[in-house]
Structures are given as C-alpha cells and as structure tokens.
C-alpha cells in the first residue's frame, strides 16, 4: 500500500483527491490536512464522507508527515509548497504539488506572474512538469512533481500534436477557454457568489492570466520555438469543466485525414486522451467526473486556420486525477489504476 498524505484535503482539489484515493486499490490516506478544520472529523466537513472517513483533519506539518507518507500531495494555495519543501523531506518522501510553485522554470517569470517571492528556487530545476502524456519518462524517477494547471492541461494537450510536428504558426495561437467555478477554489470570494456568477459568462485575467506563461513554456518546449499566445479564460455558471478552443494558422494546406493521422500518432495509445470522431466536438458534460481529455479539431479552409478543441473536468484531469496519474507512474503502477471513472451525466 502506498501511504498518502494530503495537505489541503478540504479544498476542491483536495476533496477530489480523497474521493479518488479512497477507491484506489493500492493507496491508503494517512493524513487529511487542513488549515481551518484541524481536529474536526473529515466527514463533518464533507457529508458525502459520512461513515466513510472518520479521521480527523491535521495541519500542514510536512516534516512529520514526510516520515509517515510515501507521497504527499499539496493541494494548497500558491506559495505554500514552496515554503515547506526541504531536502530532508524529499529524502523521506515524494511530493506532488498541485499549485504552480514548481511549474515555471524561470523563477523571475514565476515571481512576476504570481506576485510572490519563491521560497525554494533550488528545487525548481529538478521538479518534473507532470503532464503525463508528454513527460511520462521523467515522471517515473521524480521526487517532486509540478502538477499542471487546469487550463494548461486542456490547452496544451489539444494543441500539442500540431505544435510538436511544426505544422502551425506558433505565434498565431489564440486560446479561448471557459471554466466552471470550482476552478476558483472553495474559499469564499464575492466574485464567486451564486448571484455574481449565475446566468452570466465573463472573461477575466484578460491578457494577464497567470496560466499564460505556463502554456507558452509548454508549447515552446514542444515546438522548439519561443512562443507567445493570447489566452482568455471565461468563468461560466457550472460547477466543473473546462472547454478550451484554440485557433492557429496552418503552415501549409492540410486535409482532415492528414491532421487526424497527426493526432493519432500521439494519442492513439493514450488511455485518457480521446480523439473524437470527425465533426463531433468536445463537451464538458461528456468528461465530467472522469480523467479523460476529449479533443478534436476542424480545418477552416476559408481562413487557412485550424481550430483545436479540448474538454476536461478541471478538478480531475485538471488537478486531482492527473496528480494520481502521476503517482501511479512514480510508483510503477498501471497509469489508470484507480482512475477508470466513467464520466457522469447529467
Ligand atoms: N480547483 C481547481 O480546479 C484546480 C486547483 N488547482 C490548484 O490546487 C491548489 C488547491 O486549489 P483548490 O482546491 O481549488 O483551493 P481551495 O481554496 O478549494 O482549497 C485550498 C486548500 O488549502 C488549504 N490551505 C489554505 N491555506 C493553507 C495554509 N496556509 N496551510 C495549510 N493548508 C492551507 C485549505 O484548507 P482549509 O479549507 O482547511 O482552510 C484547503 O484545504 C491550488 O494551488 C490551485 O491552484 C489546480 C488545478 C485545478
Ligand atoms: C475559474 C478559476 O478561477 N480558475 C482558476 C484556475 C485554477 C487552476 O487550475 O489553477 P492552478 O492550478 O494554476 O492554481 C484561475 O483562473 O485562476
């Protein structure tokens, strides 16, 4: 059994980690970390865990936890994992960080976009960006995983085959993405109140969202070019789900069959990436509650552009599911162990 500790188990991403790990055949949760509910039973915080989890919530003592757990998930705000990690801890355990602390290799870039000082830049180089379908080999031997952001997961995986094969003009990419409100976390914020988000869609972080450099980095690594993108997220009135629609200029005329062969080259053996049938487009409802990424594309012959679409559940493939996928790879398990959830609808 893999002994698992979760710091931030009472947030949306942490709660989903608990739900997934309770059903994982090779994992046992030994630490339910929290800031606000210390000593309260986990099942008192979340009624769905009644009679399932009697454990009490603990704090964020990473040094103590490192001695008990084979792996620690940090599902906590930006900056927390960076302030807790140490060489001593990484000698005792592995860390999968769901925040952005180790995703961006250039510390100055991280500090500029996140507006906080990085507390442990010495670990950035060794951290592996845990986009499993792309970095699987490096994940296997990692001690510290930077679990990707939800928008970057959805956007990068939709565009990746075309970028990797050098088939699109990398500086023509525009990403238009929509997210359900669970993406903003469980903490109370006026902007996320029912009346503020219900029956309305709004863009936010326009030309300034912190996921922009993360997506740019990943597309730069894939294409070997320095990439700048336009990325605009929108908040939509649903609980879960991300839909990303990306536009780019094709470098040459291509047929549907040629592009499909490119997507198949990268994804035909990927359990979690579903390349949909021709003219069937990703929808958030068809991936909800699952670790799937549904992708597809359409060539607009009139404009010479390709439209690439992806849908994920932000708390699963965009956070907790991908984190467990990384754990499976790190511990030599089948990648989909405990993750074969069938999407739920309605
Ligand atoms: N929600 C999503 O869709 C996604 C989230 N992420 C990332 O995952 C991380 C968690 O996000 P999310 O679950 O949405 O956030 P939430 O706000 O829902 O949860 C935050 C969690 O962190 C705990 N926490 C907050 N401050 C501290 C602290 N100082 N010490 C210890 N624990 C603390 C909270 O504890 P308590 O509740 O007890 O106060 C809570 O368990 C973030 O880095 C986020 O960016 C990544 C991808 C997608
Ligand atoms: C709707 C909403 O607010 N979404 C969050 C993204 C959540 C996420 O995945 O971000 P990290 O993993 O990078 O924290 C946002 O736009 O900041």
mmCIF file of N, CA, C and O in Angstrom, residues 92 169 181 232 249 290:
data_model
loop_
_atom_site.group_PDB
_atom_site.id
_atom_site.type_symbol
_atom_site.label_atom_id
_atom_site.label_comp_id
_atom_site.label_asym_id
_atom_site.label_seq_id
_atom_site.Cartn_x
_atom_site.Cartn_y
_atom_site.Cartn_z
ATOM 1 N N UNK A 92 12.858 11.670 2.439
ATOM 2 C CA UNK A 92 11.928 10.734 3.080
ATOM 3 C C UNK A 92 10.720 10.371 2.242
ATOM 4 O O UNK A 92 10.110 9.324 2.434
ATOM 5 N N UNK A 169 1.678 27.930 -37.213
ATOM 6 C CA UNK A 169 2.464 29.127 -36.882
ATOM 7 C C UNK A 169 2.300 29.366 -35.381
ATOM 8 O O UNK A 169 1.220 29.750 -34.915
ATOM 9 N N UNK A 181 -16.939 27.171 -11.948
ATOM 10 C CA UNK A 181 -16.455 27.981 -10.823
ATOM 11 C C UNK A 181 -15.635 27.193 -9.796
ATOM 12 O O UNK A 181 -14.917 27.797 -9.009
ATOM 13 N N UNK A 232 -7.444 33.773 -23.188
ATOM 14 C CA UNK A 232 -8.519 34.447 -22.436
ATOM 15 C C UNK A 232 -9.428 33.418 -21.773
ATOM 16 O O UNK A 232 -10.167 32.692 -22.458
ATOM 17 N N UNK A 249 -2.868 29.472 -37.303
ATOM 18 C CA UNK A 249 -2.709 29.428 -38.764
ATOM 19 C C UNK A 249 -1.914 28.180 -39.142
ATOM 20 O O UNK A 249 -0.862 27.895 -38.546
ATOM 21 N N UNK A 290 -14.517 12.382 -14.701
ATOM 22 C CA UNK A 290 -13.544 11.416 -15.231
ATOM 23 C C UNK A 290 -12.193 12.081 -15.458
ATOM 24 O O UNK A 290 -12.069 13.303 -15.391
#
